[in-house]
Short mmCIF file of C-alpha atoms and ligand atoms in Angstrom, two decimals:
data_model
loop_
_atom_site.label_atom_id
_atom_site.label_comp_id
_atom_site.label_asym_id
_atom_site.label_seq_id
_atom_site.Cartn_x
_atom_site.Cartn_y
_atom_site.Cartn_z
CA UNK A 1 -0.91 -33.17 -15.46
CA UNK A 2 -3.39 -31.89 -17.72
CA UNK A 3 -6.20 -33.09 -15.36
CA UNK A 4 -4.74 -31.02 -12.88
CA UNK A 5 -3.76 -27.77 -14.64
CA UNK A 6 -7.69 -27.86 -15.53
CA UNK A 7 -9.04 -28.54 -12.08
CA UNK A 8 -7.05 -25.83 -10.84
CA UNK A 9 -8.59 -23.14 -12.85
CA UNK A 10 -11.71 -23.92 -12.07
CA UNK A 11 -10.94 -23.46 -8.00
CA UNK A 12 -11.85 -20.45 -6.47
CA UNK A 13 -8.55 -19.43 -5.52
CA UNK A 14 -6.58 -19.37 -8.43
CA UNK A 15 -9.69 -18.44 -10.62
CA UNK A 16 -10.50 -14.84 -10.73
CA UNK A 17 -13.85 -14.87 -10.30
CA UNK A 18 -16.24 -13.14 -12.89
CA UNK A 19 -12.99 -12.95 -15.58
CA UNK A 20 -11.21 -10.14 -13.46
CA UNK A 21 -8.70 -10.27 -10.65
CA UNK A 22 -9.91 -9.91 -6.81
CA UNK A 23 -10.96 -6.26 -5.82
CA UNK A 24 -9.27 -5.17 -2.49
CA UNK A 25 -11.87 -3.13 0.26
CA UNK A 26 -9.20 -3.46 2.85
CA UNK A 27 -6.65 -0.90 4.29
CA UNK A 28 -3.79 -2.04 2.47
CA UNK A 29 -2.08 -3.37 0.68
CA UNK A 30 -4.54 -2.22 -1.74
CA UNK A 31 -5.75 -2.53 -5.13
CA UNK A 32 -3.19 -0.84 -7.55
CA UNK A 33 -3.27 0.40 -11.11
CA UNK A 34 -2.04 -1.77 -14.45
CA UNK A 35 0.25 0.66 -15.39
CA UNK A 36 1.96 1.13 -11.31
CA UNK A 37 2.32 -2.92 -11.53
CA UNK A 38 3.94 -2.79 -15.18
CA UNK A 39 6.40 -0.61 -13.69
CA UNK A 40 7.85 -3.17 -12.15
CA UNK A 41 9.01 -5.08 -14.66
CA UNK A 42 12.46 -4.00 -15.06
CA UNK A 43 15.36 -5.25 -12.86
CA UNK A 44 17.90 -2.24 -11.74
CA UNK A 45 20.62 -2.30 -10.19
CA UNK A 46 20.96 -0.75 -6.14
CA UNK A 47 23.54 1.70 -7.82
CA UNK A 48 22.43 1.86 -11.26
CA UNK A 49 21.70 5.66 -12.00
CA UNK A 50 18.55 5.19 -13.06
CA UNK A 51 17.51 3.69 -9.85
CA UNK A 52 18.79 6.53 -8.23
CA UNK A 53 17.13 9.05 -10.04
CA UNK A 54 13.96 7.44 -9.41
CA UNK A 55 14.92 7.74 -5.35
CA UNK A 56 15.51 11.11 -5.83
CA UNK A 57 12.05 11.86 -8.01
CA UNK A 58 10.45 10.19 -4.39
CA UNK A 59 12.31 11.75 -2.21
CA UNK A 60 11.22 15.26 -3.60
CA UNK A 61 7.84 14.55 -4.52
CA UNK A 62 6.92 13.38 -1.00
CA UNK A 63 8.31 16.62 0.41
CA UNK A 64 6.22 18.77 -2.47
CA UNK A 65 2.83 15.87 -1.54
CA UNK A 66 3.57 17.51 1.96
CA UNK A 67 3.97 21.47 1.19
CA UNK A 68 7.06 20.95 2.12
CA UNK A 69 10.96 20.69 0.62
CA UNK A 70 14.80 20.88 1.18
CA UNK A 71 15.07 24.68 0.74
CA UNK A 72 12.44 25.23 3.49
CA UNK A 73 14.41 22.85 6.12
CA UNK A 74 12.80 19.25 5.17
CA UNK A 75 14.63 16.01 4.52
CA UNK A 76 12.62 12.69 3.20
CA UNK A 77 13.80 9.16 4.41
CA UNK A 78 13.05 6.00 3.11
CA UNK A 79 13.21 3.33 5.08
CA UNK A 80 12.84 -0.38 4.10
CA UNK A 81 10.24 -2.43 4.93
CA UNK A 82 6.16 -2.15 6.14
CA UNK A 83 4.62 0.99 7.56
CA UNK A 84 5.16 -0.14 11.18
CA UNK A 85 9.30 -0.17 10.46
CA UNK A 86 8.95 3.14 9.51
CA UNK A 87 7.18 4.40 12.63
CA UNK A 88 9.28 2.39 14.79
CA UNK A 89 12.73 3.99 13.00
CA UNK A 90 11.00 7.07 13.99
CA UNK A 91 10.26 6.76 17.35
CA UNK A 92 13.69 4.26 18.39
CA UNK A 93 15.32 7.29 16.27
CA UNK A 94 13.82 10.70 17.61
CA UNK A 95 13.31 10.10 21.91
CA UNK A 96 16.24 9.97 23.52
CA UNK A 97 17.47 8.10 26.40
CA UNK A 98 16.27 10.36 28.64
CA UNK A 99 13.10 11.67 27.14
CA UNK A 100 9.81 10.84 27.43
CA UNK A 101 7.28 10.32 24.69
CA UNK A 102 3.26 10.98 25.26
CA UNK A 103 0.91 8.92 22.93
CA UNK A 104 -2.64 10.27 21.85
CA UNK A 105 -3.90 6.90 20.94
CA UNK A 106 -7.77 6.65 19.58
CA UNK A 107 -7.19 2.31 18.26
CA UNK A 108 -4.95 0.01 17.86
CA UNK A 109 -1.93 2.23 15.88
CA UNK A 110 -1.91 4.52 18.67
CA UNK A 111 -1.14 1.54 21.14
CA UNK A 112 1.22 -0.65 18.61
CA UNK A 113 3.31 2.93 19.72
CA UNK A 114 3.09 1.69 23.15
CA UNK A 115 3.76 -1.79 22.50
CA UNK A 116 7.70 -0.70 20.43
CA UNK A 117 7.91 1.68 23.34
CA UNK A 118 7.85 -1.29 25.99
CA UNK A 119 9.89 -3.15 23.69
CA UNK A 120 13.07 -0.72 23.26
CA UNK A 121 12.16 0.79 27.03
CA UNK A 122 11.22 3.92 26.05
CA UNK A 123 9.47 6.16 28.73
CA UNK A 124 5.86 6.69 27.73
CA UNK A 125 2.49 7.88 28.55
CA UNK A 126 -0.68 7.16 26.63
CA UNK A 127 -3.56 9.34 26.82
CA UNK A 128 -6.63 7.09 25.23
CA UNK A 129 -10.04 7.79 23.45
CA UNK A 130 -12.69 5.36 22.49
CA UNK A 131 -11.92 3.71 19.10
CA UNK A 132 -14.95 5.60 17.89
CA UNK A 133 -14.14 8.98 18.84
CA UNK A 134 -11.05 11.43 17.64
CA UNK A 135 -8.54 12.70 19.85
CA UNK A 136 -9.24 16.31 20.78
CA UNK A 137 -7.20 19.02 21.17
CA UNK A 138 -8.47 20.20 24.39
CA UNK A 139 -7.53 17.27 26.45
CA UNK A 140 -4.26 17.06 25.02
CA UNK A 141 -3.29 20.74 25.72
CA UNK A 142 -4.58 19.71 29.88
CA UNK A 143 -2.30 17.02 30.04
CA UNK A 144 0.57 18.55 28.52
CA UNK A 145 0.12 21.56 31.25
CA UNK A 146 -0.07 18.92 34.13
CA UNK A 147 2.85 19.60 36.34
CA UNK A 148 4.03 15.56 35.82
CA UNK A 149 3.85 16.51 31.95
CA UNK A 150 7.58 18.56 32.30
CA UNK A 151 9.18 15.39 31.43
CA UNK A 152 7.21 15.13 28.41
CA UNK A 153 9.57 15.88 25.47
CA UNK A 154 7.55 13.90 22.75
CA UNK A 155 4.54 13.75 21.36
CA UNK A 156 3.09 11.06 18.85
CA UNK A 157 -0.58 10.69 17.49
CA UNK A 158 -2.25 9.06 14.44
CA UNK A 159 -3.56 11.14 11.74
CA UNK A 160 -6.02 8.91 10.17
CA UNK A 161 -6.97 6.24 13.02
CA UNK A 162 -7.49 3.01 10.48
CA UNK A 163 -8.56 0.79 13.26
CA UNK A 164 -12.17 2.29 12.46
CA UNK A 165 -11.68 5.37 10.44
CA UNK A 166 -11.45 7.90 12.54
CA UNK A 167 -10.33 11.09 11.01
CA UNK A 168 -7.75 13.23 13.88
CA UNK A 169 -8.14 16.92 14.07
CA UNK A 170 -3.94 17.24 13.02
CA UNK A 171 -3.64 20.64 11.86
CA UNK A 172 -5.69 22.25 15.00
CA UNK A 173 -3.51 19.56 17.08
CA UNK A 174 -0.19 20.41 16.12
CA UNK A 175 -0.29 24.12 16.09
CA UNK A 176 -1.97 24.28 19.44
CA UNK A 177 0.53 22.17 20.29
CA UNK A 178 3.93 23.99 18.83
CA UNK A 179 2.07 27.53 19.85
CA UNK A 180 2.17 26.20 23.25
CA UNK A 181 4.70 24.30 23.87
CA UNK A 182 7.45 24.76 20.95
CA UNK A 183 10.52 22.72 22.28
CA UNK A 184 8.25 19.54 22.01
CA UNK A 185 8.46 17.51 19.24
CA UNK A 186 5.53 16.15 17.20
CA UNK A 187 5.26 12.88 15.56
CA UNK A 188 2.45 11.50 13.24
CA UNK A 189 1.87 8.27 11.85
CA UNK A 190 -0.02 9.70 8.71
CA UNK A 191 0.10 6.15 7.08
CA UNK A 192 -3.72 5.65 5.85
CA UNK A 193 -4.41 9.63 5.72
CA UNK A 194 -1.37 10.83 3.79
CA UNK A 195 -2.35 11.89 0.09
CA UNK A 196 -5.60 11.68 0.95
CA UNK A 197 -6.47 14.13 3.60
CA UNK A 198 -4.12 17.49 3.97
CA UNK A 199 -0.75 16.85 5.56
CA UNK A 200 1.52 19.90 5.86
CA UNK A 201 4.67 20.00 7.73
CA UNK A 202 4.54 23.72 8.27
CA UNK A 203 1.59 23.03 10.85
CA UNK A 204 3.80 22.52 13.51
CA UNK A 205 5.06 18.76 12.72
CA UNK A 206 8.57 17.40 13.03
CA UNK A 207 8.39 13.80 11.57
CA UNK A 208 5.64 12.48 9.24
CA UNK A 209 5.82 8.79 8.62
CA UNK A 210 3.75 6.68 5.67
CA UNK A 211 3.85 3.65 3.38
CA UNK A 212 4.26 3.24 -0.52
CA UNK A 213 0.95 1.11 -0.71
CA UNK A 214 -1.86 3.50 1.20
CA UNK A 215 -3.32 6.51 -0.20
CA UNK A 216 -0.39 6.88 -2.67
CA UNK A 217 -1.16 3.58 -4.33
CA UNK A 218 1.99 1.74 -4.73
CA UNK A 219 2.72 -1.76 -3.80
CA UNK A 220 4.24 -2.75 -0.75
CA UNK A 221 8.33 -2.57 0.17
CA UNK A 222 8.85 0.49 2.05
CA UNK A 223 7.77 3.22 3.90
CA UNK A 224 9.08 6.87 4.69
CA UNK A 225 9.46 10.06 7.13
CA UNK A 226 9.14 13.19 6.41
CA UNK A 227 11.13 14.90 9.09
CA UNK A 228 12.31 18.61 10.17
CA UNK A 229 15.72 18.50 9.68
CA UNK A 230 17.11 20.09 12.78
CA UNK A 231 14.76 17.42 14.23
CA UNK A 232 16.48 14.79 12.39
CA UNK A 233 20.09 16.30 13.09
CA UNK A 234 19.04 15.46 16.69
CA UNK A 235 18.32 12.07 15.90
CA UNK A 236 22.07 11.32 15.74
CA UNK A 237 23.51 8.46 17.96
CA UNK A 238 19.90 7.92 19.61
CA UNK A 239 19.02 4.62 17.25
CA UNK A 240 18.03 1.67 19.24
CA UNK A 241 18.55 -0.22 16.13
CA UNK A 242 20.98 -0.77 13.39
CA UNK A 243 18.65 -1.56 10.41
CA UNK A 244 15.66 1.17 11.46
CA UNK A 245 18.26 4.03 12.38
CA UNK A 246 17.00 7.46 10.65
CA UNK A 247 20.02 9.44 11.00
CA UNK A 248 22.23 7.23 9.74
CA UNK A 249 19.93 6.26 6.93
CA UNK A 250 19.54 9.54 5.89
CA UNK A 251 23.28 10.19 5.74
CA UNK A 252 23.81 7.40 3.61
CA UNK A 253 21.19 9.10 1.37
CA UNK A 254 22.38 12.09 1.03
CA UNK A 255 26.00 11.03 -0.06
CA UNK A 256 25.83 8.28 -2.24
CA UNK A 257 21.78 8.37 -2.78
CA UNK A 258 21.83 5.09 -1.74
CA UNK A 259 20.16 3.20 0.54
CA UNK A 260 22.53 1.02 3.34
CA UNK A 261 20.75 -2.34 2.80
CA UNK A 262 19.14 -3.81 0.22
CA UNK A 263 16.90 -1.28 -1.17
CA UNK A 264 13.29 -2.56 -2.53
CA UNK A 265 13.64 -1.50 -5.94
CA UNK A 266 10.49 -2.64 -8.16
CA UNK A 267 8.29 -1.24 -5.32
CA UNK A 268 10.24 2.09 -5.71
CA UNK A 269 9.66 1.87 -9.51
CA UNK A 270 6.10 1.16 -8.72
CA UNK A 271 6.02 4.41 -6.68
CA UNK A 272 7.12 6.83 -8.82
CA UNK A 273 4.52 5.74 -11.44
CA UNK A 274 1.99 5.59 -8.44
CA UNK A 275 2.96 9.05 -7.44
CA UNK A 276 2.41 10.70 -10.67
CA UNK A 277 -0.41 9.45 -10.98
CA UNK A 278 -1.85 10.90 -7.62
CA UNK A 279 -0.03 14.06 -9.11
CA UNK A 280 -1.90 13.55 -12.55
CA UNK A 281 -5.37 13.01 -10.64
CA UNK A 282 -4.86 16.54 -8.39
CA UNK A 283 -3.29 15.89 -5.80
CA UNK A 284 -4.82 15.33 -2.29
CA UNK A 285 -8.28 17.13 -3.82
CA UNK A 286 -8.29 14.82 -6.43
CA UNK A 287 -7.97 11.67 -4.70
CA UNK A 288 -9.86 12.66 -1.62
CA UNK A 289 -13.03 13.13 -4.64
CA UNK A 290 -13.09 9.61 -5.63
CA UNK A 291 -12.54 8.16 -2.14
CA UNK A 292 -15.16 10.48 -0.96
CA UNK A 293 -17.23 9.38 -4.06
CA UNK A 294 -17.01 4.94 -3.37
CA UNK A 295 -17.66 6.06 0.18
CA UNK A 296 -20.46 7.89 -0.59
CA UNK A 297 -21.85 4.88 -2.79
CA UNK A 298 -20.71 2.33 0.26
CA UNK A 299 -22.91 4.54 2.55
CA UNK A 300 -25.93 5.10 0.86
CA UNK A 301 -26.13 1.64 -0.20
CA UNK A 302 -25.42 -0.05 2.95
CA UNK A 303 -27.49 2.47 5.29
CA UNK A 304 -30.57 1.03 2.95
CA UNK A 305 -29.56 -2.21 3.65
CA UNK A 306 -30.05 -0.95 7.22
CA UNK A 307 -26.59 -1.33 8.37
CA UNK A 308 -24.82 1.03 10.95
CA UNK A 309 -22.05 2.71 10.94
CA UNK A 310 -19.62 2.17 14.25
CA UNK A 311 -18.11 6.24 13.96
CA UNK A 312 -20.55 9.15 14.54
CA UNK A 313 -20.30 11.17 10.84
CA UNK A 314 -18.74 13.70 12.61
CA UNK A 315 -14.99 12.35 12.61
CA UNK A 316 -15.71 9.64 10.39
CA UNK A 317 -13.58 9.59 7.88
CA UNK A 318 -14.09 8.81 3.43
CA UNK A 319 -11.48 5.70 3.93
CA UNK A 320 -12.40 3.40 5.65
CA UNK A 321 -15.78 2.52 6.59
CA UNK A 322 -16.77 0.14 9.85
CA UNK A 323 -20.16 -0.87 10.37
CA UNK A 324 -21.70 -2.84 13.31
CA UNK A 325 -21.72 -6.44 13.71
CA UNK A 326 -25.75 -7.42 12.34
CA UNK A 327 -27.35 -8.73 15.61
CA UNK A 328 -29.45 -11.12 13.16
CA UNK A 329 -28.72 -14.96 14.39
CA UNK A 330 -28.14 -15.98 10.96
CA UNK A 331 -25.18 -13.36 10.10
CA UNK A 332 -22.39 -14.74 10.35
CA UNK A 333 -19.38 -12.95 9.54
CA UNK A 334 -17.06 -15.60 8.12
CA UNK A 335 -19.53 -16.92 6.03
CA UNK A 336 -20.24 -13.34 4.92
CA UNK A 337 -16.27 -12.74 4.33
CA UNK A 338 -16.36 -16.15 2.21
CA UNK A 339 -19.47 -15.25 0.28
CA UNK A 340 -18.31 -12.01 -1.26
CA UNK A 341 -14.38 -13.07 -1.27
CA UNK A 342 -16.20 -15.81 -3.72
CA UNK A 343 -17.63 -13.37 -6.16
CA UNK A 344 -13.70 -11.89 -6.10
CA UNK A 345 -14.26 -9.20 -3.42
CA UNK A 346 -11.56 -9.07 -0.62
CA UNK A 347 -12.98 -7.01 2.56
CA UNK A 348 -10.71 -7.17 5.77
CA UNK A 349 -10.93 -10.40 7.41
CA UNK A 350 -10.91 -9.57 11.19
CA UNK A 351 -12.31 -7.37 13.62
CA UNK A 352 -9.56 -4.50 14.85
CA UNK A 353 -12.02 -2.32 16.59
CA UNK A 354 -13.34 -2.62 20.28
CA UNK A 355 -17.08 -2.71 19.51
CA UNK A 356 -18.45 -6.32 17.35
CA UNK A 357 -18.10 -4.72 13.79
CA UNK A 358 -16.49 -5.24 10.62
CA UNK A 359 -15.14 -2.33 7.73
CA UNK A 360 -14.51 -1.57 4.23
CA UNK A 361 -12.08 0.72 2.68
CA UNK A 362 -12.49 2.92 -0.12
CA UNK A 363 -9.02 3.54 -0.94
CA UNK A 364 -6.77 2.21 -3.59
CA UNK A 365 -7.11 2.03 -7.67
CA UNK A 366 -11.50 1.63 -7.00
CA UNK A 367 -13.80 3.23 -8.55
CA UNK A 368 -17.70 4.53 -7.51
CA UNK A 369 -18.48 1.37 -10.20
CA UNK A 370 -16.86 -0.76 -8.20
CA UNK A 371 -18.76 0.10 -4.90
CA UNK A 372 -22.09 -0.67 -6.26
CA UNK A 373 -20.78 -4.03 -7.49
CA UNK A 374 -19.94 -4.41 -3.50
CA UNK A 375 -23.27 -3.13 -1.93
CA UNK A 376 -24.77 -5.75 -4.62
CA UNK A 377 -22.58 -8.47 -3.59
CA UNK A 378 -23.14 -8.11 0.31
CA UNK A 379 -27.25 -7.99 -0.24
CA UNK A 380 -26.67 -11.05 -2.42
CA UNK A 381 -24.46 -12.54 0.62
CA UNK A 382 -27.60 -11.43 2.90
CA UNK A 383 -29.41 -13.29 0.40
CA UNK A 384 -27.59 -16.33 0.75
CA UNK A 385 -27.45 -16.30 4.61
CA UNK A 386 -31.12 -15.83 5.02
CA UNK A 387 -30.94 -12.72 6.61
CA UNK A 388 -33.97 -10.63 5.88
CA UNK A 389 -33.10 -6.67 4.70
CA UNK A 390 -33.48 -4.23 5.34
CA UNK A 391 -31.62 -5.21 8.62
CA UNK A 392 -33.84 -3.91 12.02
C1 PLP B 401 -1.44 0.42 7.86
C2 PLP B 401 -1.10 1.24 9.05
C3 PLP B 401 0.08 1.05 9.80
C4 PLP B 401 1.04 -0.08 9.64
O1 PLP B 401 1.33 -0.49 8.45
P1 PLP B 401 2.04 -1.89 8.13
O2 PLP B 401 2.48 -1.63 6.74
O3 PLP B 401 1.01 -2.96 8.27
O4 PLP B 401 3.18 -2.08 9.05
C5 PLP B 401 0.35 1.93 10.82
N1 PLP B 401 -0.48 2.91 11.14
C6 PLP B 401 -1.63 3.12 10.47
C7 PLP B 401 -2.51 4.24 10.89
C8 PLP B 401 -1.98 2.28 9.41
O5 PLP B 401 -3.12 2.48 8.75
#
């Protein structure tokens, strides 16, 4: 027994390597502060008041993260479960039977859309950009006029594209689009740029979806909309789905402040703490700083290393960074991946883009300390793999 306990803690997976735990570089779940995980350790009760209060404390700080709140016409909805449940409770929610949802889809978020609109046989149209390029407002607006486009009464994109980091041009999008065409509704999957790149709902949008453990910094449990309420009131009796429905979720919200199901009540707890302390660090400006700040480390440390980014600067966004597959024969990415998750840092293991490439995040509790103990690790891994930097 003793044998054992002792060879254990000397494996790499249960042994944190260096005397701390693993640092996260992915895009969620992420790495999250001391004081959001102690906040889980209290058990409350699905009714218990003080779980309830803490519901409420989320429910209006999302709206006030967003510019937005109940006076002004906005309702927030949680719904259990990972960020895709919440888009999907959206979108089985918000089309009707007879409408006809268009998808501005620049990676793979844009076409998981697709893939729950095929599943619940929604009608849909996807106009596509490269994975490395944003989605721009002027081919939107063309389609939209097409004569075909009449049928169109929805409209989804992705604010921040994570498949490569591709930062959308939202605000310019939606009000083009409401200035134009007003009676179409506008959906955004804001799960990887929401509380770290401006999100208002006054631009134009009618529901705003994200997840407790992106930008915010929570752990993982649930996710939530941010919707227009006479958007939402239209919701009702369109659910495909019993668990994901909005409407009826939200009803049950607003009288009893309680959730239907099961609600996920230490990642709630975690939330709260996790919002206030994006509050506490200033809000969007704050965090977008010390993203912007590891990125900046990540980029001048890797571009010396001679890597290459995969998205122009342009629309490349602070959070997540993806750089080109080495063309050296002796880089080879899982040994790579292995190397660094060995010295205790986790980068995402597989390749989401269309071009041969691999990314970092910046985003969760990390710090610009902790990006220069990456861009040491990876030319240590280079190191180790024999491949000769800078890379040509
Ligand atoms: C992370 C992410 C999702 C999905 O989140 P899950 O929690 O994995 O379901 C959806 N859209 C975008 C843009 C994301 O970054």
């Amino acid at each position: 027994m003793c044998k054992r306990q002792g060879d254990r803690s000397r494996s790499p997976r249960s042994a944190p390597a260096k005397g701390r735990e693993p640092l996260l570089f992915t895009p969620g779940p992420l790495t999250t502060s001391a004081t959001v995980k102690q906040a889980m350790l209290v058990d409350y009760g699905s009714r218990d008041r003080l779980f309830l209060d803490a519901v409420k404390d989320v429910r209006s700080g999302l709206l006030a993260a967003a510019g937005a709140s109940k006076e002004a016409g906005y309702e927030c909805v949680i719904i259990q479960g990972s960020g895709t449940m919440g888009v999907e409770s959206v979108i089985s929610s918000a089309v009707p039977s007879d409408g006809k949802l268009l998808i501005l889809s620049n990676g793979a978020y844009g076409l998981r859309i697709a893939t729950m609109c095929r599943y619940m046989s929604i009608a849909h149209e996807v106009l596509e950009w490269p994975d490395s390029e944003a989605v721009t407002v002027e081919r939107a607006l063309a389609k939209l006029r097409e004569a075909e486009s009449r049928t169109i009464t929805h409209v989804a994109m992705i604010h921040h594209e994570t498949t490569a980091g591709v930062i959308n041009p939202l605000e310019a999008l939606a009000r083009a689009v409401k200035g134009e065409f007003p009676e179409i509704r506008l959906i955004v999957d804001s799960m990887s740029g929401f509380g770290a790149y401006d999100l208002r709902m006054d631009w134009g949008i009618d529901f705003a979806v994200s997840s407790a453990n992106k930008c915010i910094e929570g752990v993982p449990g649930f996710s939530f909309a941010l919707c227009n309420r006479q958007a939402l009131e239209q919701c009702k009796g369109r659910s495909r789905s019993l668990s994901l429905a909005l409407y009826e979720q939200w009803q049950n919200l607003e009288a009893s402040g309680q959730f239907r199901f099961t609600p996920p009540t230490h990642a709630l707890l975690a939330f709260r703490q996790a919002l206030s302390e994006w509050q506490a660090e200033g809000g969007v400006s704050g965090r977008a700083a010390r993203y912007r700040a590891n990125y900046e480390v990540l980029r001048r440390g890797m571009e010396q290393m001679g890597f290459e980014f995969y998205v122009p600067e342009g629309h490349r966004s602070f959070l997540i960074s993806t750089f080109v597959m080495p063309a050296h024969p002796n880089f080879k990415f899982q040994k790579f991946y292995d190397l660094l998750a060995a010295h205790g840092f986790v980068i995402y293991p597989g390749k989401l883009a269309q071009g041969e490439s691999f990314r970092f995040g910046s985003i969760g509790r990390l710090f610009p300390s902790d990006f220069q103990l990456l861009v040491a690790a990876v030319r240590l891994a280079c190191q180790e793999m024999s491949v000769d930097l800078p890379l040509k």
